[in-house]
Each structure stands twice: as C-alpha cells, then as structure tokens.
Tab-separated table of C-alpha atoms in Angstrom:
chain	number	residue	atom	x	y	z
A	1	MET	CA	0.000	0.000	0.000
A	2	LEU	CA	1.327	3.432	-0.900
A	3	LEU	CA	-0.653	5.370	1.705
A	4	THR	CA	-0.062	2.872	4.491
A	5	ALA	CA	-0.548	5.237	7.432
A	6	LEU	CA	-3.650	6.916	5.979
A	7	LEU	CA	-5.323	3.503	5.723
A	8	ASP	CA	-4.378	2.542	9.277
A	9	PRO	CA	-7.639	1.878	11.136
A	10	ALA	CA	-6.234	3.471	14.298
A	11	ASP	CA	-7.398	7.087	14.215
A	12	LEU	CA	-5.064	9.979	14.906
A	13	ASP	CA	-6.389	13.317	16.095
A	14	ASP	CA	-4.948	16.287	14.251
A	15	ALA	CA	-3.168	14.117	11.685
A	16	LEU	CA	-3.201	17.173	9.416
A	17	VAL	CA	-3.104	20.771	10.611
A	18	ALA	CA	-3.362	23.435	7.910
A	19	PRO	CA	-4.439	27.073	7.651
A	20	SER	CA	-8.061	26.001	6.964
A	21	GLY	CA	-8.321	23.753	10.006
A	22	ARG	CA	-7.502	20.443	11.644
A	23	HIS	CA	-8.277	16.969	10.338
A	24	SER	CA	-8.086	13.622	12.058
A	25	ARG	CA	-6.785	10.672	10.060
A	26	HIS	CA	-10.323	9.259	9.922
A	27	ASP	CA	-11.699	12.519	8.521
A	28	LEU	CA	-8.889	12.892	5.990
A	29	LEU	CA	-9.401	9.312	4.781
A	30	GLY	CA	-13.135	9.877	4.367
A	31	TRP	CA	-12.447	13.079	2.442
A	32	ALA	CA	-9.904	11.377	0.177
A	33	ALA	CA	-12.253	8.418	-0.396
A	34	ALA	CA	-15.040	10.770	-1.513
A	35	ILE	CA	-12.677	12.405	-4.005
A	36	ALA	CA	-11.575	8.947	-5.198
A	37	ARG	CA	-15.184	8.024	-5.904
A	38	GLU	CA	-15.632	11.133	-8.063
A	39	LEU	CA	-12.445	10.365	-10.021
A	40	ALA	CA	-13.212	6.726	-10.788
A	41	ALA	CA	-13.771	7.327	-14.522
A	42	VAL	CA	-11.219	10.138	-15.026
A	43	PRO	CA	-8.007	9.143	-16.911
A	44	ILE	CA	-5.857	11.943	-15.470
A	45	VAL	CA	-6.757	14.832	-13.187
A	46	ALA	CA	-5.332	18.262	-12.351
A	47	ILE	CA	-5.799	20.446	-9.289
A	48	ASP	CA	-4.788	23.923	-8.244
A	49	ALA	CA	-2.208	22.968	-5.625
A	50	VAL	CA	-3.011	25.600	-3.018
A	51	PRO	CA	-0.983	25.352	0.219
A	52	ASP	CA	-3.803	23.857	2.262
A	53	ALA	CA	-5.511	20.635	3.332
A	54	SER	CA	-7.638	20.447	0.181
A	55	THR	CA	-4.531	19.721	-1.920
A	56	VAL	CA	-3.422	16.930	0.425
A	57	ALA	CA	-6.917	15.409	0.310
A	58	ALA	CA	-7.128	15.673	-3.492
A	59	VAL	CA	-3.742	14.035	-4.055
A	60	ALA	CA	-4.593	11.284	-1.571
A	61	GLY	CA	-7.963	10.770	-3.277
A	62	ALA	CA	-6.397	10.473	-6.719
A	63	LEU	CA	-3.854	7.967	-5.375
A	64	LEU	CA	-6.644	5.905	-3.794
A	65	ALA	CA	-8.446	5.905	-7.136
A	66	GLY	CA	-5.288	5.028	-9.083
A	67	VAL	CA	-5.636	8.176	-11.192
A	68	PRO	CA	-2.480	10.178	-12.049
A	69	ILE	CA	-2.712	13.697	-10.684
A	70	VAL	CA	-1.112	16.901	-11.986
A	71	PRO	CA	-0.649	19.598	-9.304
A	72	ILE	CA	-0.663	23.074	-10.864
A	73	PRO	CA	1.162	25.916	-9.085
A	74	PRO	CA	-1.519	28.306	-7.814
A	75	ASP	CA	0.516	31.275	-9.033
A	76	ALA	CA	1.088	29.834	-12.516
A	77	GLY	CA	0.645	32.392	-15.278
A	78	THR	CA	-1.992	31.958	-17.944
A	79	LEU	CA	0.404	30.538	-20.542
A	80	GLU	CA	2.013	28.097	-18.091
A	81	ARG	CA	-1.377	26.917	-16.878
A	82	GLN	CA	-2.685	26.428	-20.399
A	83	HIS	CA	0.446	24.524	-21.383
A	84	ILE	CA	0.220	22.133	-18.416
A	85	LEU	CA	-3.447	21.357	-19.012
A	86	ALA	CA	-3.060	20.958	-22.779
A	87	ASP	CA	0.145	18.929	-22.556
A	88	SER	CA	-1.170	16.547	-19.885
A	89	GLY	CA	-4.742	16.302	-21.134
A	90	ALA	CA	-5.819	16.428	-17.488
A	91	THR	CA	-9.278	17.356	-16.273
A	92	LEU	CA	-9.125	20.246	-13.807
A	93	ILE	CA	-11.304	19.653	-10.756
A	94	ASP	CA	-12.555	21.648	-7.811
A	95	VAL	CA	-12.172	19.941	-4.450
A	96	ASP	CA	-15.407	19.396	-2.527
A	97	ARG	CA	-14.523	20.243	1.057
A	98	ASP	CA	-17.612	18.658	2.619
A	99	ALA	CA	-17.983	15.257	0.923
A	100	ARG	CA	-17.002	12.145	2.878
A	101	GLU	CA	-17.086	8.439	1.922
A	102	THR	CA	-16.563	5.185	3.830
A	103	THR	CA	-15.810	2.842	0.918
A	104	ILE	CA	-12.086	2.589	0.087
A	105	PRO	CA	-11.085	1.463	-3.441
A	106	ALA	CA	-8.804	-1.526	-3.932
A	107	GLU	CA	-5.084	-0.759	-4.041
A	108	PRO	CA	-3.935	-0.004	-7.633
A	109	PRO	CA	-0.847	-1.758	-9.070
A	110	ALA	CA	2.475	-0.362	-7.850
A	111	SER	CA	3.608	0.275	-11.421
A	112	ARG	CA	0.732	2.654	-12.139
A	113	PRO	CA	1.626	6.348	-12.565
A	114	ALA	CA	0.893	8.364	-9.441
A	115	LEU	CA	2.014	11.924	-10.161
A	116	VAL	CA	2.836	14.075	-13.158
A	117	LEU	CA	5.037	16.876	-11.851
A	118	TYR	CA	5.947	19.665	-14.232
A	119	THR	CA	9.506	20.946	-14.185
A	120	SER	CA	10.283	24.639	-13.849
A	121	GLY	CA	10.905	25.023	-17.573
A	122	THR	CA	14.379	26.573	-17.275
A	123	THR	CA	15.423	25.020	-20.595
A	124	GLY	CA	12.126	25.409	-22.473
A	125	LYS	CA	8.482	24.723	-21.766
A	126	PRO	CA	7.774	22.797	-18.544
A	127	LYS	CA	7.920	19.019	-18.981
A	128	GLY	CA	5.588	16.560	-17.271
A	129	VAL	CA	7.593	14.040	-15.251
A	130	VAL	CA	5.684	10.784	-14.736
A	131	ILE	CA	6.368	9.169	-11.353
A	132	SER	CA	5.065	5.744	-10.379
A	133	ARG	CA	3.582	4.615	-7.104
A	134	ALA	CA	6.486	2.194	-6.678
A	135	ALA	CA	9.090	4.966	-7.025
A	136	ILE	CA	7.358	7.114	-4.394
A	137	ALA	CA	7.068	4.199	-1.979
A	138	ALA	CA	10.729	3.249	-2.447
A	139	ASP	CA	11.882	6.819	-1.885
A	140	LEU	CA	9.830	7.426	1.242
A	141	ASP	CA	10.907	4.107	2.748
A	142	ALA	CA	14.565	4.902	2.060
A	143	LEU	CA	14.191	8.347	3.652
A	144	ALA	CA	12.435	6.855	6.663
A	145	GLU	CA	15.459	4.608	7.113
A	146	ALA	CA	17.981	7.416	6.604
A	147	TRP	CA	16.232	9.921	8.848
A	148	GLY	CA	14.802	7.595	11.496
A	149	TRP	CA	11.391	8.896	10.436
A	150	THR	CA	8.566	7.129	12.304
A	151	ALA	CA	4.899	7.471	13.169
A	152	ALA	CA	5.975	9.267	16.351
A	153	ASP	CA	7.183	12.286	14.343
A	154	THR	CA	5.388	15.558	13.722
A	155	LEU	CA	6.520	17.193	10.487
A	156	VAL	CA	6.275	20.973	10.069
A	157	HIS	CA	6.750	22.832	6.800
A	158	GLY	CA	5.217	25.514	4.611
A	159	LEU	CA	6.589	24.440	1.229
A	160	PRO	CA	4.624	24.438	-2.045
A	161	LEU	CA	2.518	21.338	-2.639
A	162	TYR	CA	3.423	20.870	-6.298
A	163	HIS	CA	7.099	19.826	-6.023
A	164	VAL	CA	8.913	16.764	-4.719
A	165	HIS	CA	10.041	18.494	-1.532
A	166	GLY	CA	6.717	19.827	-0.295
A	167	LEU	CA	4.341	17.284	-1.859
A	168	VAL	CA	6.062	13.893	-2.069
A	169	LEU	CA	8.199	14.210	1.068
A	170	GLY	CA	6.189	16.803	2.937
A	171	ALA	CA	2.640	15.491	2.381
A	172	LEU	CA	2.827	11.893	1.170
A	173	GLY	CA	5.583	11.084	3.664
A	174	PRO	CA	3.290	11.331	6.714
A	175	LEU	CA	0.494	9.551	4.805
A	176	ARG	CA	2.811	6.573	4.278
A	177	ILE	CA	5.068	6.616	7.332
A	178	GLY	CA	2.600	8.023	9.847
A	179	GLY	CA	2.688	10.808	12.383
A	180	ARG	CA	1.324	14.294	12.106
A	181	LEU	CA	1.756	17.009	9.483
A	182	THR	CA	1.504	20.718	10.176
A	183	HIS	CA	1.488	22.819	7.014
A	184	THR	CA	2.003	26.461	7.895
A	185	GLY	CA	0.678	27.865	4.611
A	186	ARG	CA	3.803	29.948	4.160
A	187	PRO	CA	7.305	29.040	5.370
A	188	SER	CA	7.944	32.089	7.527
A	189	PRO	CA	10.248	32.051	10.566
A	190	GLU	CA	7.326	33.072	12.776
A	191	ALA	CA	5.105	30.225	11.528
A	192	TYR	CA	7.847	27.635	12.029
A	193	ALA	CA	8.651	28.925	15.516
A	194	GLN	CA	4.978	28.774	16.533
A	195	SER	CA	4.489	25.186	15.301
A	196	SER	CA	5.717	22.395	17.521
A	197	GLY	CA	7.361	19.557	15.593
A	198	THR	CA	10.090	16.948	15.638
A	199	MET	CA	11.045	17.493	11.974
A	200	TYR	CA	11.132	20.691	9.922
A	201	PHE	CA	11.576	20.924	6.139
A	202	GLY	CA	12.829	24.055	4.408
A	203	VAL	CA	14.699	25.370	1.396
A	204	PRO	CA	17.879	27.448	1.917
A	205	THR	CA	15.983	30.743	1.665
A	206	VAL	CA	13.720	29.628	4.517
A	207	TRP	CA	16.639	28.527	6.665
A	208	SER	CA	18.542	31.731	5.944
A	209	ARG	CA	15.585	33.788	7.133
A	210	ILE	CA	15.161	31.637	10.226
A	211	ALA	CA	18.852	31.950	11.049
A	212	GLY	CA	18.439	35.712	10.664
A	213	GLN	CA	15.849	35.683	13.466
A	214	PRO	CA	17.667	34.032	16.394
A	215	ALA	CA	14.549	33.765	18.577
A	216	ALA	CA	12.723	31.830	15.855
A	217	ALA	CA	15.717	29.575	15.308
A	218	ARG	CA	16.069	28.807	19.013
A	219	ALA	CA	12.396	27.810	19.121
A	220	LEU	CA	13.294	24.871	16.845
A	221	ALA	CA	15.942	23.529	19.212
A	222	PRO	CA	13.667	20.772	20.640
A	223	ALA	CA	13.224	19.252	17.154
A	224	ARG	CA	15.302	16.219	16.266
A	225	LEU	CA	15.769	16.987	12.549
A	226	LEU	CA	16.069	20.109	10.391
A	227	VAL	CA	16.129	19.155	6.700
A	228	SER	CA	17.315	21.460	3.907
A	229	GLY	CA	17.010	20.783	0.193
A	230	SER	CA	16.037	21.949	-3.303
A	231	ALA	CA	19.173	24.131	-3.523
A	232	PRO	CA	22.608	24.235	-1.850
A	233	LEU	CA	22.586	25.493	1.738
A	234	PRO	CA	25.263	28.190	2.225
A	235	ALA	CA	27.887	27.141	4.748
A	236	PRO	CA	27.358	30.260	6.935
A	237	VAL	CA	23.652	29.401	7.282
A	238	PHE	CA	24.597	25.823	8.200
A	239	GLU	CA	26.908	27.116	10.935
A	240	ASP	CA	24.358	29.664	12.206
A	241	LEU	CA	21.668	26.988	12.529
A	242	LEU	CA	24.090	24.742	14.392
A	243	ALA	CA	24.945	27.526	16.820
A	244	LEU	CA	21.330	28.622	17.381
A	245	THR	CA	19.543	25.256	17.537
A	246	GLY	CA	22.292	22.971	18.786
A	247	GLN	CA	22.098	20.726	15.735
A	248	ALA	CA	23.439	20.781	12.205
A	249	PRO	CA	20.854	20.597	9.422
A	250	VAL	CA	20.550	17.484	7.287
A	251	GLU	CA	21.077	18.192	3.597
A	252	ARG	CA	19.847	15.992	0.801
A	253	TYR	CA	19.883	15.913	-3.012
A	254	GLY	CA	17.322	14.968	-5.602
A	255	MET	CA	15.471	15.949	-8.750
A	256	THR	CA	11.928	15.713	-9.993
A	257	GLU	CA	13.035	12.892	-12.310
A	258	THR	CA	14.806	10.860	-9.600
A	259	LEU	CA	13.093	11.943	-6.394
A	260	ILE	CA	15.500	12.149	-3.427
A	261	THR	CA	18.570	9.991	-3.930
A	262	ILE	CA	21.372	11.231	-1.643
A	263	SER	CA	21.245	12.429	1.943
A	264	ALA	CA	23.100	12.839	5.186
A	265	ARG	CA	21.833	10.515	7.913
A	266	ALA	CA	19.989	11.541	11.044
A	267	ALA	CA	22.291	9.370	13.154
A	268	GLY	CA	25.465	10.221	11.267
A	269	GLU	CA	27.776	13.045	10.340
A	270	ARG	CA	26.513	16.248	8.717
A	271	ARG	CA	28.948	18.328	6.694
A	272	PRO	CA	28.416	21.871	5.407
A	273	GLY	CA	28.389	22.026	1.631
A	274	GLN	CA	27.914	18.269	1.194
A	275	VAL	CA	24.712	16.274	0.733
A	276	GLY	CA	25.730	12.883	2.035
A	277	LEU	CA	25.543	9.321	0.778
A	278	PRO	CA	23.218	7.474	-1.637
A	279	LEU	CA	20.016	6.165	-0.101
A	280	THR	CA	19.221	2.464	0.017
A	281	GLY	CA	18.445	1.261	-3.515
A	282	ILE	CA	20.436	4.065	-5.185
A	283	GLU	CA	23.785	4.057	-6.987
A	284	SER	CA	25.734	7.095	-8.183
A	285	ARG	CA	28.790	7.778	-10.320
A	286	LEU	CA	30.678	10.570	-12.093
A	287	VAL	CA	31.390	10.632	-15.824
A	288	ASP	CA	32.995	13.075	-18.233
A	289	GLU	CA	31.500	14.587	-21.391
A	290	LYS	CA	32.173	11.314	-23.252
A	291	ASN	CA	30.502	9.201	-20.554
A	292	ALA	CA	33.855	7.837	-19.335
A	293	LEU	CA	33.972	6.982	-15.638
A	294	LEU	CA	35.751	9.497	-13.387
A	295	PRO	CA	37.398	8.785	-10.016
A	296	ALA	CA	35.660	9.310	-6.688
A	297	ASP	CA	38.595	11.135	-5.129
A	298	GLY	CA	36.844	14.136	-3.601
A	299	SER	CA	38.313	16.631	-6.061
A	300	THR	CA	37.497	15.489	-9.603
A	301	ILE	CA	34.405	17.255	-10.905
A	302	GLY	CA	32.137	15.285	-13.216
A	303	GLN	CA	28.608	14.810	-14.453
A	304	LEU	CA	26.518	13.058	-11.810
A	305	GLN	CA	24.588	9.972	-12.897
A	306	ILE	CA	22.039	8.120	-10.786
A	307	ARG	CA	20.243	4.791	-11.052
A	308	GLY	CA	17.968	2.898	-8.716
A	309	THR	CA	14.467	2.322	-7.454
A	310	THR	CA	13.225	5.917	-7.503
A	311	MET	CA	13.569	6.694	-11.227
A	312	PHE	CA	10.738	8.325	-13.126
A	313	ASP	CA	8.887	6.504	-15.914
A	314	GLY	CA	9.456	9.207	-18.524
A	315	TYR	CA	8.033	12.475	-19.837
A	316	LEU	CA	4.386	12.951	-20.741
A	317	ARG	CA	3.917	14.047	-24.352
A	318	ASP	CA	0.476	14.443	-25.946
A	319	GLY	CA	-1.075	11.789	-23.761
A	320	ALA	CA	1.776	9.285	-24.173
A	321	VAL	CA	4.836	8.650	-22.017
A	322	THR	CA	8.246	9.087	-23.651
A	323	PRO	CA	10.536	6.642	-21.806
A	324	ALA	CA	13.120	8.082	-19.443
A	325	PRO	CA	16.447	8.767	-21.220
A	326	LEU	CA	18.580	6.164	-19.440
A	327	THR	CA	21.896	4.587	-20.399
A	328	ASP	CA	22.165	1.091	-18.917
A	329	GLY	CA	19.766	2.301	-16.255
A	330	TRP	CA	21.824	5.432	-15.479
A	331	TYR	CA	20.168	8.854	-15.598
A	332	THR	CA	22.369	11.863	-16.329
A	333	THR	CA	21.156	14.477	-13.889
A	334	GLY	CA	22.650	17.528	-15.574
A	335	ASP	CA	24.373	18.352	-12.286
A	336	VAL	CA	28.104	18.304	-11.684
A	337	ALA	CA	29.536	16.990	-8.446
A	338	THR	CA	32.473	15.493	-6.601
A	339	ILE	CA	32.343	12.190	-4.724
A	340	GLY	CA	34.815	11.540	-1.931
A	341	GLU	CA	36.614	8.299	-1.235
A	342	ASP	CA	34.173	7.834	1.657
A	343	GLY	CA	31.199	8.224	-0.707
A	344	TRP	CA	30.156	11.707	0.392
A	345	HIS	CA	28.771	13.919	-2.394
A	346	ARG	CA	29.260	17.615	-2.990
A	347	ILE	CA	26.980	19.117	-5.630
A	348	VAL	CA	28.846	21.751	-7.610
A	349	GLY	CA	25.758	22.841	-9.535
A	350	ARG	CA	24.223	22.558	-12.966
A	351	ALA	CA	26.541	21.529	-15.772
A	352	SER	CA	25.071	24.249	-17.970
A	353	THR	CA	25.717	27.119	-15.541
A	354	ASP	CA	27.849	26.009	-12.585
A	355	LEU	CA	30.762	24.211	-14.235
A	356	ILE	CA	32.967	27.053	-15.431
A	357	LYS	CA	35.779	26.361	-17.892
A	358	THR	CA	38.218	29.219	-17.568
A	359	GLY	CA	41.798	29.413	-18.810
A	360	GLY	CA	42.030	25.634	-19.097
A	361	TYR	CA	40.702	25.036	-15.575
A	362	ARG	CA	37.386	23.548	-14.471
A	363	VAL	CA	35.924	25.580	-11.597
A	364	GLY	CA	32.764	24.843	-9.645
A	365	ALA	CA	30.619	27.928	-9.074
A	366	GLY	CA	29.518	26.669	-5.665
A	367	GLU	CA	33.039	26.720	-4.238
A	368	VAL	CA	33.458	30.379	-5.240
A	369	GLU	CA	30.005	31.236	-3.864
A	370	ASP	CA	30.852	29.623	-0.524
A	371	ALA	CA	34.062	31.655	-0.321
A	372	LEU	CA	32.218	34.899	-1.036
A	373	LEU	CA	29.619	34.125	1.620
A	374	LEU	CA	32.373	34.008	4.243
A	375	HIS	CA	32.851	37.766	3.794
A	376	PRO	CA	30.915	39.600	6.545
A	377	ALA	CA	29.383	42.071	4.092
A	378	VAL	CA	28.009	39.441	1.692
A	379	ARG	CA	24.427	38.216	2.177
A	380	GLU	CA	23.889	36.329	-1.094
A	381	ALA	CA	26.110	35.312	-4.004
A	382	ALA	CA	25.671	33.686	-7.391
A	383	VAL	CA	28.630	32.861	-9.623
A	384	LEU	CA	28.620	31.926	-13.300
A	385	GLY	CA	30.907	31.951	-16.300
A	386	LEU	CA	30.371	34.625	-18.919
A	387	PRO	CA	31.961	34.476	-22.394
A	388	ASP	CA	35.528	35.766	-22.543
A	389	PRO	CA	37.670	35.878	-25.704
A	390	ASP	CA	40.845	35.064	-23.794
A	391	LEU	CA	39.775	32.753	-20.949
A	392	GLY	CA	36.842	31.055	-22.643
A	393	GLU	CA	34.665	31.894	-19.650
A	394	ARG	CA	35.162	34.699	-17.129
A	395	ILE	CA	34.203	33.936	-13.528
A	396	THR	CA	31.624	36.574	-12.650
A	397	ALA	CA	29.966	37.028	-9.259
A	398	PHE	CA	26.587	38.645	-8.633
A	399	VAL	CA	26.496	39.686	-5.000
A	400	VAL	CA	23.927	41.093	-2.569
A	401	ALA	CA	25.985	42.833	0.089
A	402	ASP	CA	26.462	45.719	2.432
A	403	PRO	CA	28.809	48.417	1.087
A	404	VAL	CA	31.983	46.722	-0.136
A	405	SER	CA	34.242	47.182	-3.142
A	406	GLU	CA	34.641	44.797	-6.063
A	407	ALA	CA	38.406	44.716	-5.479
A	408	ASP	CA	37.964	43.743	-1.823
A	409	LEU	CA	35.736	40.784	-2.707
A	410	ILE	CA	38.061	39.552	-5.459
A	411	ALA	CA	41.045	39.751	-3.088
A	412	PHE	CA	39.047	38.044	-0.336
A	413	VAL	CA	38.363	35.012	-2.550
A	414	ALA	CA	41.925	34.963	-3.926
A	415	GLU	CA	43.246	34.631	-0.360
A	416	ARG	CA	41.111	31.539	0.249
A	417	LEU	CA	41.045	29.708	-3.087
A	418	ALA	CA	43.475	29.082	-5.917
A	419	ALA	CA	44.150	32.215	-7.923
A	420	HIS	CA	42.389	30.883	-11.032
A	421	LYS	CA	39.165	30.483	-9.005
A	422	ARG	CA	38.842	34.139	-8.048
A	423	PRO	CA	36.076	36.190	-9.717
A	424	ARG	CA	37.314	38.379	-12.554
A	425	ALA	CA	34.312	40.648	-12.073
A	426	VAL	CA	31.849	41.329	-9.244
A	427	ARG	CA	28.471	42.942	-9.791
A	428	LEU	CA	26.589	44.267	-6.789
A	429	VAL	CA	22.823	43.740	-7.115
A	430	SER	CA	19.848	44.411	-4.854
A	431	GLU	CA	18.538	40.847	-5.102
A	432	LEU	CA	19.043	37.552	-6.916
A	433	PRO	CA	16.226	36.171	-9.085
A	434	ARG	CA	14.792	32.983	-7.566
A	435	ASN	CA	12.038	30.524	-8.388
A	436	ALA	CA	9.352	29.284	-5.996
A	437	MET	CA	11.717	26.748	-4.406
A	438	GLY	CA	14.392	29.348	-3.697
A	439	LYS	CA	16.771	28.310	-6.468
A	440	VAL	CA	18.719	31.152	-8.056
A	441	GLN	CA	17.754	31.510	-11.713
A	442	LYS	CA	21.196	31.979	-13.214
A	443	ALA	CA	19.873	32.037	-16.765
A	444	ARG	CA	18.156	35.321	-15.913
A	445	LEU	CA	21.431	36.715	-14.564
A	446	ARG	CA	23.211	35.607	-17.731
A	447	ASP	CA	20.554	37.212	-19.936
A	448	ALA	CA	20.734	40.444	-17.953
C-alpha cells in the first residue's frame, strides 16, 4: 500500500493541521475516499495545488483511485497553466470540502503512474515528469530509514505542494510513514517557531531567514531533525543553525526525475556544503562529457549519474509517455559533483551554468560562492561563467551585500582559493532572481 498510514484503522487526532483547520486521520481518509469516488472514470486529473488541506486530500484521493494527478502551481501564469493542461490532457477539478465516503477502493498496481510533476521550464516549456507509485514508496521508505522517520514524528513545513520536496516528502511522507503534518501555509520564521514539531523541512531561503531571526531559530531547538534541500545550503547558514539550535541541518539531493537519492543521515555526520551518501536502492557515479567513468577522489568534478528504485517513468507528451532517457539504467542528472573516497557527495551545480571552464581550468561555481559568503558584508552570491575571448569563460559574481568594493571581494576570494578560481568581475545587485523553491535563476542573470 502506498498510503499505508492513511489507511491505518487506528485514528489519529490532528493528523493534518493546515491554515483552513484540523483533520483527524479518519476525517482525511473519508475526504480522500469521496474524491476517489468522483475520479473513478477520469483518466488523469489536475488540481490547483493551493498550500492547504484540500490539496493533500485531493492528491490522496487520486492515489486511492489510481488516477495520475497533476498539481498546478496556484501562481502559474496563464500561458504556463494552459500549457500544463493541454500537454497533460488532465481534467481540472474543484475539491469538494464537505464530501465524505466510507468505501475505500482496492489498491492499484504499484507500477501505475501516481504523479505528473511539471519541471520549472528553465530550458524550455515545462515538462511533465511521470512518477510511479512504486518509485514514491521506495523513496519514502529509504528516507524513513535514513532519517529515522517514524509514526511518532510531527513534520512541520510551509513548502509548495506541487514539487517533490513539499508534496512527495512533505505530504505523502506522513500519509505513508505516519505521524502528524503541520502545514504552515507559508514558510515564515514566525510560523515555524509557533508550530511544535520533531522534523522541519525548508529550502535554503527559509533557513537563511530563520537563522536571521535568532529567537525563531532557538524555538526549533527541541526538534530532532532540520532538513534542507532543493538548492545548496550556504555554509554560513549551516553554521548559524548549528549555533542557534544545537544541531546541524541534514542536507539531501534529488530531482523531480529521480526523487531524493542522496542524503546525510539523522544518526550520522553532517557536513556543510555536502549532501551525504546514496540512499538504500540508489547508486551514483561521475562521468565526463564522453561518458567515461571518473574517479571518486573528492576533487574530480564530473557529471553526476544516478540509477535505482526511484527513477521516473518518462516524460508525458500528448497523452503518451516518452521513456526516461537512461543509459544502462543510469540517468544523467545535468548536475556536476564530486564524490569523496568515503562516498560523500558535494553538488557543484548545474553543468550548464555552474561548471565554469576558464583558462584551461574547471571551476565549480559553488566553491566560489561559498568563499564569497564568508565575507561579513556578503548576504547572497551567485557565480557563473560569462563568455571571454581570452579565458573562454570569465568567472563573474553577482552579490547582494552591504557596502563593499569589487576589489575587496576579489582579493578576499583569492586569499582563500586558488588564484584561477577568483572572480574576474563582481556585480553588486539588490537581489538575486529565484524561483518558488528558492533556487537562483542563473539564466536570468546571464541574460541580464
């Protein structure tokens, strides 16, 4: 069963707490069952994935019915919304908040598609990623093992309910593993501090804001796990959270196409700037541009490939699924990374924007960003390579900072990294463009 805990006959008061109210497990199951009954003859369904209990109930109902569901970002523009609906062929539904049902459908086959999650469209129109029930179950079970996640946990987060982080981990996790879920509507420091939990999920922007409000951060000290993902967590934020809460955050890595595949362990070491070890059922490796295997020596940068039990089925195209582009079962993530001799992974960034080839050297943008963030005046930093007739690419930093000179920042990095890794140019900006998950949109910086 995919939704094992939801189908548990033992009721749980306040299994789901959301801005619209509180729901016991019994009530949530009845709500989901009523939605499942309405979807029995629908091939594929879409919902407006508002950050509330209705989205959790709708996704659970579709999974009970065995109907693939497409969550649409509530702030999607007209063109994006039209593209998702036309591309998926999904029927958009309104969620009845009052209907309840006692009859539970039979469990669908594990191989059946569960979700169609649309990517952010950074390299073209958003693509529908088809994820099976089996992949979701395998991922959540592996994370439960890695994080010691049990039915005794209360998870708190305010992440969007249309991505892997907020929806698969943050909503379906408690419905499979058990425990309580508090969704705060928005992931503000105040909302997190006011919600009592044993686990908190956030993206780096959320954790940076929490670390910037020491009282809110200290309120999370009783929790046993603070999880950061969806983008690299700056080392200074990692250290601030450790100092304020008494525990280092757990970082993890994944993609829409692979779900979560690499993570630090709740009972193990946690290292700033590194995302840990492959989960159970997952293998990883580094290759070069010709797909030749690279060494796991902690310094060689290569393309990260993943294979295992959490892979997506493929991309949805005009009602049909185009198989996932795998080579001997390996999926090329598009990210570049290093893997240490002990198996620990450091994600350098996207191959298209974060692997900079300058003057014959290969430089990871993340290493330069981390160095810049050590400067007391720097609040945010994004580094990319811009075309240069002499170097091939010129390391260029976009920085949000208190008053500081370009020369000071370049010298600061040069003192801490090899000379060829220093920025050749620094541009001070008021803010960095980010998407809904807090990832810096470097393509927009490049275009600007």
